[in-house]
mmCIF file of C-alpha atoms and ligand atoms in Angstrom:
data_model
loop_
_atom_site.group_PDB
_atom_site.id
_atom_site.type_symbol
_atom_site.label_atom_id
_atom_site.label_comp_id
_atom_site.label_asym_id
_atom_site.label_seq_id
_atom_site.Cartn_x
_atom_site.Cartn_y
_atom_site.Cartn_z
ATOM 1 C CA MET A 114 100.244 5.198 56.378
ATOM 2 C CA THR A 115 101.047 6.651 59.668
ATOM 3 C CA THR A 116 98.733 6.022 62.509
ATOM 4 C CA TYR A 117 98.403 8.142 65.660
ATOM 5 C CA THR A 118 97.492 6.462 68.873
ATOM 6 C CA ALA A 119 96.522 8.232 72.115
ATOM 7 C CA SER A 120 95.716 6.588 75.469
ATOM 8 C CA ALA A 121 93.990 8.405 78.082
ATOM 9 C CA PRO A 122 93.469 7.039 81.895
ATOM 10 C CA GLY A 123 89.996 7.171 83.751
ATOM 11 C CA LYS A 124 89.386 9.219 86.917
ATOM 12 C CA LEU A 125 88.370 8.759 90.672
ATOM 13 C CA MET A 126 86.673 11.814 91.981
ATOM 14 C CA LEU A 127 87.851 12.246 95.802
ATOM 15 C CA PHE A 128 86.136 15.227 97.188
ATOM 16 C CA GLY A 129 83.888 17.600 95.818
ATOM 17 C CA GLU A 130 81.667 16.043 93.323
ATOM 18 C CA HIS A 131 78.340 17.941 92.443
ATOM 19 C CA ALA A 132 79.427 20.959 94.314
ATOM 20 C CA VAL A 133 81.677 21.206 91.211
ATOM 21 C CA VAL A 134 79.058 21.768 88.757
ATOM 22 C CA TYR A 135 78.294 25.124 90.753
ATOM 23 C CA GLY A 136 81.343 26.770 90.677
ATOM 24 C CA ARG A 137 82.888 25.237 93.782
ATOM 25 C CA PRO A 138 86.439 23.291 93.529
ATOM 26 C CA CYS A 139 86.855 19.498 93.603
ATOM 27 C CA LEU A 140 90.065 17.162 94.281
ATOM 28 C CA VAL A 141 90.267 14.221 91.468
ATOM 29 C CA THR A 142 93.177 11.605 90.906
ATOM 30 C CA THR A 143 93.420 9.283 87.695
ATOM 31 C CA VAL A 144 93.231 5.461 87.479
ATOM 32 C CA GLY A 145 95.095 3.300 85.742
ATOM 33 C CA LEU A 146 92.192 2.207 83.157
ATOM 34 C CA TYR A 147 93.570 3.436 79.865
ATOM 35 C CA VAL A 148 91.112 3.942 76.894
ATOM 36 C CA SER A 149 93.022 4.205 73.578
ATOM 37 C CA ALA A 150 91.931 5.927 70.085
ATOM 38 C CA THR A 151 93.997 5.410 66.766
ATOM 39 C CA VAL A 152 93.563 8.040 64.188
ATOM 40 C CA THR A 153 94.308 7.249 60.406
ATOM 41 C CA PRO A 154 94.091 9.616 58.151
ATOM 42 C CA THR A 155 92.333 8.717 54.794
ATOM 43 C CA GLN A 156 91.819 9.798 51.324
ATOM 44 C CA THR A 157 87.903 9.950 51.752
ATOM 45 C CA SER A 158 85.588 12.746 52.887
ATOM 46 C CA ALA A 159 84.092 10.895 55.630
ATOM 47 C CA VAL A 160 84.880 9.635 59.241
ATOM 48 C CA THR A 161 84.704 6.216 59.799
ATOM 49 C CA ILE A 162 84.634 4.954 63.646
ATOM 50 C CA THR A 163 85.083 1.723 65.187
ATOM 51 C CA THR A 164 84.482 0.887 68.892
ATOM 52 C CA PRO A 165 84.942 -2.526 70.708
ATOM 53 C CA ALA A 166 81.093 -3.033 70.925
ATOM 54 C CA LEU A 167 80.767 -1.975 67.188
ATOM 55 C CA ARG A 168 83.840 -4.357 66.078
ATOM 56 C CA ALA A 169 82.128 -7.219 67.873
ATOM 57 C CA ARG A 170 79.165 -6.892 65.628
ATOM 58 C CA GLY A 171 81.289 -6.575 62.706
ATOM 59 C CA GLU A 172 79.784 -3.088 62.273
ATOM 60 C CA VAL A 173 81.726 0.276 61.583
ATOM 61 C CA HIS A 174 80.237 3.911 62.038
ATOM 62 C CA THR A 175 80.547 6.210 59.187
ATOM 63 C CA VAL A 176 79.766 10.189 58.568
ATOM 64 C CA ALA A 177 79.990 11.817 55.921
ATOM 65 C CA LEU A 178 82.066 15.354 56.725
ATOM 66 C CA ALA A 179 79.270 17.574 55.745
ATOM 67 C CA ASP A 180 77.202 15.823 58.401
ATOM 68 C CA LEU A 181 79.865 15.129 61.171
ATOM 69 C CA GLY A 182 78.555 16.920 64.470
ATOM 70 C CA ARG A 183 75.033 17.196 63.167
ATOM 71 C CA GLN A 184 73.401 14.609 64.993
ATOM 72 C CA LEU A 185 75.431 12.373 67.519
ATOM 73 C CA GLN A 186 74.831 8.579 67.307
ATOM 74 C CA PRO A 187 74.510 7.597 71.146
ATOM 75 C CA GLU A 188 77.177 4.703 70.636
ATOM 76 C CA THR A 189 79.843 6.984 69.106
ATOM 77 C CA ALA A 190 78.723 10.650 70.072
ATOM 78 C CA PHE A 191 81.859 11.350 72.082
ATOM 79 C CA VAL A 192 84.296 10.241 69.298
ATOM 80 C CA GLU A 193 82.015 12.215 66.896
ATOM 81 C CA ALA A 194 81.538 15.392 68.966
ATOM 82 C CA ILE A 195 85.152 15.673 69.153
ATOM 83 C CA ALA A 196 86.194 15.128 65.551
ATOM 84 C CA ALA A 197 83.500 17.555 64.677
ATOM 85 C CA ARG A 198 85.278 20.348 66.984
ATOM 86 C CA ALA A 199 88.643 19.231 66.009
ATOM 87 C CA LEU A 200 88.129 19.499 62.317
ATOM 88 C CA GLN A 201 86.909 22.892 62.597
ATOM 89 C CA LEU A 202 90.005 23.934 63.868
ATOM 90 C CA ALA A 203 91.964 22.217 60.699
ATOM 91 C CA GLU A 204 92.661 24.593 57.869
ATOM 92 C CA GLN A 205 91.521 21.920 55.539
ATOM 93 C CA PRO A 206 88.991 19.042 55.556
ATOM 94 C CA HIS A 207 90.581 15.443 56.465
ATOM 95 C CA GLY A 208 89.183 12.123 55.901
ATOM 96 C CA LEU A 209 89.640 9.941 58.911
ATOM 97 C CA ARG A 210 89.407 6.652 60.292
ATOM 98 C CA ILE A 211 89.176 6.387 64.149
ATOM 99 C CA ASP A 212 89.288 3.267 66.325
ATOM 100 C CA THR A 213 89.050 3.360 70.023
ATOM 101 C CA ASP A 214 89.620 0.761 72.364
ATOM 102 C CA GLY A 215 89.739 -0.066 76.175
ATOM 103 C CA PRO A 216 88.417 -2.482 78.671
ATOM 104 C CA GLN A 217 84.528 -2.860 78.504
ATOM 105 C CA LEU A 218 83.783 -2.337 82.395
ATOM 106 C CA SER A 219 80.445 -1.330 84.261
ATOM 107 C CA TYR A 220 82.799 1.054 86.265
ATOM 108 C CA GLY A 221 81.862 4.764 85.990
ATOM 109 C CA LEU A 222 85.416 5.638 86.278
ATOM 110 C CA GLY A 223 85.684 8.013 83.273
ATOM 111 C CA SER A 224 85.447 6.208 80.127
ATOM 112 C CA SER A 225 83.465 8.792 78.044
ATOM 113 C CA SER A 226 85.854 11.621 78.839
ATOM 114 C CA ALA A 227 89.073 9.370 78.425
ATOM 115 C CA VAL A 228 87.732 8.373 75.194
ATOM 116 C CA THR A 229 87.273 12.211 74.177
ATOM 117 C CA VAL A 230 90.858 13.147 75.216
ATOM 118 C CA ALA A 231 92.551 10.047 73.607
ATOM 119 C CA THR A 232 90.654 11.021 70.620
ATOM 120 C CA ALA A 233 91.234 14.747 70.832
ATOM 121 C CA ALA A 234 95.081 13.770 71.753
ATOM 122 C CA ALA A 235 95.531 11.821 68.672
ATOM 123 C CA LEU A 236 93.578 14.346 66.243
ATOM 124 C CA ASN A 237 95.855 17.099 67.733
ATOM 125 C CA ALA A 238 98.790 15.078 65.921
ATOM 126 C CA ALA A 239 97.085 13.512 63.130
ATOM 127 C CA ILE A 240 95.833 16.624 61.662
ATOM 128 C CA GLY A 241 98.722 19.178 63.138
ATOM 129 C CA LEU A 242 96.778 21.122 65.419
ATOM 130 C CA ALA A 243 99.826 21.911 67.501
ATOM 131 C CA LEU A 244 97.270 22.430 70.375
ATOM 132 C CA SER A 245 98.812 23.479 74.086
ATOM 133 C CA GLN A 246 97.264 21.089 77.108
ATOM 134 C CA ARG A 247 94.927 23.909 77.978
ATOM 135 C CA ALA A 248 93.741 24.251 74.544
ATOM 136 C CA LEU A 249 93.027 20.358 74.492
ATOM 137 C CA PHE A 250 90.977 20.832 77.421
ATOM 138 C CA ASP A 251 88.891 23.420 76.138
ATOM 139 C CA LEU A 252 88.651 21.422 72.980
ATOM 140 C CA ALA A 253 87.782 17.943 74.620
ATOM 141 C CA TYR A 254 85.370 19.689 77.218
ATOM 142 C CA SER A 255 83.474 21.620 74.596
ATOM 143 C CA ALA A 256 82.935 18.046 72.769
ATOM 144 C CA VAL A 257 81.928 16.387 76.166
ATOM 145 C CA LEU A 258 79.347 19.176 76.631
ATOM 146 C CA ASP A 259 78.107 18.623 72.793
ATOM 147 C CA ALA A 260 77.692 14.615 73.612
ATOM 148 C CA GLN A 261 76.514 14.793 77.308
ATOM 149 C CA GLY A 262 75.002 18.541 77.860
ATOM 150 C CA LYS A 263 76.461 19.181 81.493
ATOM 151 C CA GLY A 264 79.310 18.486 83.453
ATOM 152 C CA SER A 265 82.120 20.289 85.071
ATOM 153 C CA GLY A 266 85.067 19.111 83.175
ATOM 154 C CA PHE A 267 86.849 17.301 86.130
ATOM 155 C CA ASP A 268 87.042 14.065 83.975
ATOM 156 C CA VAL A 269 88.836 15.502 80.860
ATOM 157 C CA ALA A 270 91.369 17.879 82.700
ATOM 158 C CA ALA A 271 92.202 14.385 84.791
ATOM 159 C CA ALA A 272 92.329 12.529 81.589
ATOM 160 C CA ILE A 273 94.895 15.307 79.809
ATOM 161 C CA TYR A 274 96.907 16.296 82.668
ATOM 162 C CA GLY A 275 97.371 13.278 85.128
ATOM 163 C CA GLY A 276 97.876 12.779 88.492
ATOM 164 C CA THR A 277 95.897 14.500 91.293
ATOM 165 C CA LEU A 278 94.042 17.850 90.646
ATOM 166 C CA TRP A 279 92.521 20.817 91.846
ATOM 167 C CA PHE A 280 89.895 21.347 89.586
ATOM 168 C CA GLU A 281 87.408 24.270 89.309
ATOM 169 C CA THR A 282 84.055 24.510 87.074
ATOM 170 C CA GLY A 283 84.835 24.337 83.490
ATOM 171 C CA GLY A 284 88.610 24.643 84.265
ATOM 172 C CA THR A 285 88.800 27.904 85.747
ATOM 173 C CA ALA A 286 91.791 26.518 87.679
ATOM 174 C CA ILE A 287 93.517 23.171 86.994
ATOM 175 C CA GLU A 288 96.278 22.944 89.401
ATOM 176 C CA PRO A 289 98.443 19.679 90.208
ATOM 177 C CA VAL A 290 98.109 18.928 93.693
ATOM 178 C CA ASP A 291 101.417 17.076 95.526
ATOM 179 C CA ALA A 292 99.940 13.981 96.749
ATOM 180 C CA PRO A 293 102.842 11.520 97.016
ATOM 181 C CA GLU A 294 100.631 8.868 98.620
ATOM 182 C CA LEU A 295 97.060 7.941 97.784
ATOM 183 C CA PRO A 296 96.194 5.365 100.489
ATOM 184 C CA PHE A 297 92.519 4.939 98.898
ATOM 185 C CA ARG A 298 90.714 1.703 98.112
ATOM 186 C CA ILE A 299 87.714 1.536 95.632
ATOM 187 C CA GLY A 300 84.634 -0.349 95.938
ATOM 188 C CA TYR A 301 82.119 -0.893 93.160
ATOM 189 C CA SER A 302 78.373 -1.077 94.208
ATOM 190 C CA GLY A 303 77.399 -2.910 91.544
ATOM 191 C CA ALA A 304 74.590 -0.702 89.649
ATOM 192 C CA LYS A 305 76.007 2.148 87.277
ATOM 193 C CA VAL A 306 73.465 4.870 86.611
ATOM 194 C CA SER A 307 73.312 7.720 84.333
ATOM 195 C CA THR A 308 75.363 11.095 85.861
ATOM 196 C CA ARG A 309 72.975 12.942 84.033
ATOM 197 C CA ARG A 310 69.984 11.871 86.051
ATOM 198 C CA PHE A 311 71.694 12.271 89.167
ATOM 199 C CA VAL A 312 73.328 15.699 88.049
ATOM 200 C CA ASP A 313 69.579 16.564 86.962
ATOM 201 C CA GLY A 314 68.025 15.416 90.291
ATOM 202 C CA VAL A 315 70.759 17.664 92.645
ATOM 203 C CA GLU A 316 69.787 20.891 90.208
ATOM 204 C CA GLN A 317 66.026 20.078 90.676
ATOM 205 C CA LEU A 318 66.827 19.901 94.791
ATOM 206 C CA ARG A 319 68.598 23.256 94.192
ATOM 207 C CA GLU A 320 65.628 24.602 92.450
ATOM 208 C CA ARG A 321 63.199 23.789 95.265
ATOM 209 C CA ASN A 322 65.556 24.765 98.118
ATOM 210 C CA PRO A 323 68.225 27.258 96.990
ATOM 211 C CA LEU A 324 69.408 28.692 100.123
ATOM 212 C CA ILE A 325 70.116 25.338 101.890
ATOM 213 C CA VAL A 326 71.484 23.503 98.837
ATOM 214 C CA GLU A 327 73.997 26.578 98.089
ATOM 215 C CA ARG A 328 74.935 26.331 101.576
ATOM 216 C CA ILE A 329 75.622 22.498 101.500
ATOM 217 C CA PHE A 330 77.860 23.533 98.189
ATOM 218 C CA ASP A 331 79.721 26.234 100.154
ATOM 219 C CA THR A 332 80.489 23.942 103.009
ATOM 220 C CA ILE A 333 81.797 20.921 100.294
ATOM 221 C CA GLY A 334 84.028 23.855 98.860
ATOM 222 C CA GLY A 335 85.235 24.345 102.267
ATOM 223 C CA ILE A 336 86.073 20.720 103.034
ATOM 224 C CA VAL A 337 87.720 20.477 99.718
ATOM 225 C CA VAL A 338 90.142 23.182 100.577
ATOM 226 C CA GLN A 339 90.952 21.656 103.614
ATOM 227 C CA ALA A 340 91.186 18.192 102.209
ATOM 228 C CA ARG A 341 94.030 19.416 99.777
ATOM 229 C CA THR A 342 96.199 20.443 102.823
ATOM 230 C CA ALA A 343 95.575 17.340 104.513
ATOM 231 C CA LEU A 344 96.280 15.197 101.302
ATOM 232 C CA GLU A 345 99.584 17.070 100.447
ATOM 233 C CA GLN A 346 100.570 16.565 104.376
ATOM 234 C CA GLY A 347 99.388 13.243 104.518
ATOM 235 C CA ASP A 348 97.239 14.115 107.648
ATOM 236 C CA TRP A 349 95.245 10.779 107.293
ATOM 237 C CA GLY A 350 93.159 11.316 110.519
ATOM 238 C CA LYS A 351 91.907 14.625 109.282
ATOM 239 C CA LEU A 352 91.578 13.612 105.767
ATOM 240 C CA GLY A 353 89.356 10.614 106.926
ATOM 241 C CA ASP A 354 87.362 13.013 108.973
ATOM 242 C CA LEU A 355 86.655 15.122 105.944
ATOM 243 C CA MET A 356 85.742 12.084 103.816
ATOM 244 C CA ASP A 357 82.994 11.300 106.290
ATOM 245 C CA LEU A 358 81.706 14.903 106.423
ATOM 246 C CA ASN A 359 81.418 15.142 102.551
ATOM 247 C CA GLN A 360 79.718 11.764 102.177
ATOM 248 C CA GLY A 361 77.183 13.126 104.752
ATOM 249 C CA LEU A 362 76.338 16.443 102.473
ATOM 250 C CA LEU A 363 76.341 13.736 99.434
ATOM 251 C CA ASP A 364 73.585 12.068 101.390
ATOM 252 C CA ALA A 365 71.964 15.176 102.125
ATOM 253 C CA LEU A 366 71.857 15.887 98.177
ATOM 254 C CA GLY A 367 69.984 12.232 97.730
ATOM 255 C CA VAL A 368 72.673 10.564 95.716
ATOM 256 C CA ASN A 369 73.449 7.916 98.024
ATOM 257 C CA THR A 370 72.042 4.189 97.508
ATOM 258 C CA PRO A 371 71.528 1.752 100.178
ATOM 259 C CA ALA A 372 74.383 -0.497 98.125
ATOM 260 C CA LEU A 373 76.576 2.321 98.373
ATOM 261 C CA ALA A 374 76.012 2.982 102.275
ATOM 262 C CA GLN A 375 76.614 -0.899 102.814
ATOM 263 C CA LEU A 376 80.110 -0.362 101.337
ATOM 264 C CA ILE A 377 80.918 2.957 103.220
ATOM 265 C CA PHE A 378 79.664 1.524 106.603
ATOM 266 C CA ALA A 379 81.412 -1.796 106.041
ATOM 267 C CA THR A 380 84.819 -0.287 105.126
ATOM 268 C CA ARG A 381 84.545 2.311 108.115
ATOM 269 C CA ASN A 382 83.617 -0.633 110.710
ATOM 270 C CA ALA A 383 86.718 -2.677 108.990
ATOM 271 C CA GLY A 384 88.961 0.277 110.047
ATOM 272 C CA ALA A 385 88.942 3.016 106.851
ATOM 273 C CA LEU A 386 89.572 6.319 108.344
ATOM 274 C CA GLY A 387 87.072 7.591 106.236
ATOM 275 C CA ALA A 388 84.615 6.652 103.475
ATOM 276 C CA LYS A 389 82.353 8.255 100.842
ATOM 277 C CA LEU A 390 80.739 7.785 97.405
ATOM 278 C CA SER A 391 82.751 8.609 94.523
ATOM 279 C CA GLY A 392 81.360 10.484 91.187
ATOM 280 C CA ALA A 393 77.508 11.255 90.542
ATOM 281 C CA GLY A 394 76.189 8.707 93.055
ATOM 282 C CA GLY A 395 73.045 6.498 92.563
ATOM 283 C CA GLY A 396 75.086 3.468 92.488
ATOM 284 C CA ASP A 397 78.593 2.985 91.073
ATOM 285 C CA CYS A 398 81.893 3.229 93.095
ATOM 286 C CA MET A 399 83.003 4.486 96.413
ATOM 287 C CA VAL A 400 86.247 5.031 98.064
ATOM 288 C CA ALA A 401 87.918 4.461 101.495
ATOM 289 C CA LEU A 402 90.824 5.667 103.120
ATOM 290 C CA ALA A 403 92.955 2.739 104.107
ATOM 291 C CA LEU A 404 96.475 2.806 105.545
ATOM 292 C CA ASP A 405 98.715 -0.362 105.060
ATOM 293 C CA GLU A 406 97.642 -1.840 108.499
ATOM 294 C CA GLN A 407 93.828 -1.810 107.866
ATOM 295 C CA ARG A 408 94.117 -2.516 104.284
ATOM 296 C CA THR A 409 93.555 -6.220 104.550
ATOM 297 C CA PRO A 410 90.312 -6.000 106.488
ATOM 298 C CA ILE A 411 89.217 -2.975 104.497
ATOM 299 C CA ASP A 412 89.540 -5.204 101.272
ATOM 300 C CA GLY A 413 87.684 -8.000 102.539
ATOM 301 C CA ALA A 414 84.679 -5.700 103.768
ATOM 302 C CA ILE A 415 84.685 -4.349 100.190
ATOM 303 C CA ARG A 416 84.744 -7.807 98.661
ATOM 304 C CA GLN A 417 81.867 -8.933 100.895
ATOM 305 C CA ALA A 418 79.784 -5.972 100.235
ATOM 306 C CA GLY A 419 80.408 -5.385 96.497
ATOM 307 C CA THR A 420 83.414 -5.345 94.281
ATOM 308 C CA LEU A 421 87.035 -4.559 94.955
ATOM 309 C CA VAL A 422 88.352 -2.540 92.265
ATOM 310 C CA GLU A 423 92.244 -2.614 92.280
ATOM 311 C CA LEU A 424 93.811 -0.192 89.848
ATOM 312 C CA PRO A 425 96.851 2.137 90.444
ATOM 313 C CA LEU A 426 96.037 5.785 91.221
ATOM 314 C CA GLY A 427 97.537 8.989 90.423
ATOM 315 C CA VAL A 428 98.869 7.628 86.997
ATOM 316 C CA PRO A 429 99.825 10.424 84.111
ATOM 317 C CA GLY A 430 97.714 11.940 81.391
ATOM 318 C CA VAL A 431 97.469 11.208 77.990
ATOM 319 C CA ARG A 432 100.258 10.354 75.721
ATOM 320 C CA VAL A 433 100.470 9.992 71.992
ATOM 321 C CA THR A 434 102.322 7.424 69.911
ATOM 322 C CA VAL A 435 103.236 7.964 66.170
ATOM 323 C CA ARG A 436 103.625 4.845 63.864
HETATM 324 C C1 MEV B 103 80.401 12.907 88.258
HETATM 325 O O1 MEV B 103 81.246 12.113 88.037
HETATM 326 C C2 MEV B 103 80.914 14.280 89.074
HETATM 327 C C3 MEV B 103 79.786 15.481 89.056
HETATM 328 O O2 MEV B 103 80.363 16.363 89.971
HETATM 329 C C4 MEV B 103 79.538 15.791 87.500
HETATM 330 C C5 MEV B 103 80.724 16.866 87.083
HETATM 331 O O3 MEV B 103 81.443 17.255 88.013
HETATM 332 O O4 MEV B 103 81.038 16.723 85.931
HETATM 333 C C6 MEV B 103 78.442 14.732 89.696
#
């Protein structure tokens, strides 16, 4: 029986988180943390899903085609949502088995969006949808919204297109950024939290203080414009300043934590040209700009204040293999 396996990378937000939910741009790169989905067409009228956690418990999750997408189960929500969206585009119903796999890590480096994209790409091949990259983005992004309600879609774009991207809300713009060098080190602050909670927190802050928060978003948008040029030109002094400025504004949005701040100050003290949190905040990861000569002390500072996450950056987007 033919199987279709796709693997998709995770992401690292470089600049522009939160503001990108409100129409401003961001810069994102991929990380070599791959999640895979294998789709096998079956002669049933159901979709059967397994994940590493379900397999560890000897369980499978089966949804009748007629019920698919109606009530998403928390553990398999993203896979169910993309299967439902993809099957809506198919000319005929398809029974399917979908097995997802990937490292079971606590870092918030985009595993939900990567699993959605991997499943989307494998389904695209398995049921012959022949979607373009752009159509695949639109499909996977709608599934992510079905499963999590909110999000700019930058993580979906990263998993599909790969490399380093300039991204605008909902994929209004998705452009490759020519960034041959990505001298960043990632630190994990040890406490992953729900992205949704912090996106909601920023929304409430904006409701209470609309003028000020909109100005902060505008300023972050301006930082992202300059950061793209600095990244393309390898102007590391400038890029470091922009990271620190972006961090100050994220702090103003209330998404910093003492553990993240400790990592940020420790890496700056160890010689990082700039450092900021990456993603929704409230814990999770930060990123430091570390040129070769400062890399060892910066890595040491990250290990002391948290966990060093060593992954290749700017890796290619989703790939499908057929067996
Ligand atoms: C979360 O990693 C980044 C946010 O900007 C949310 C989003 O863009 O979907 C906070």
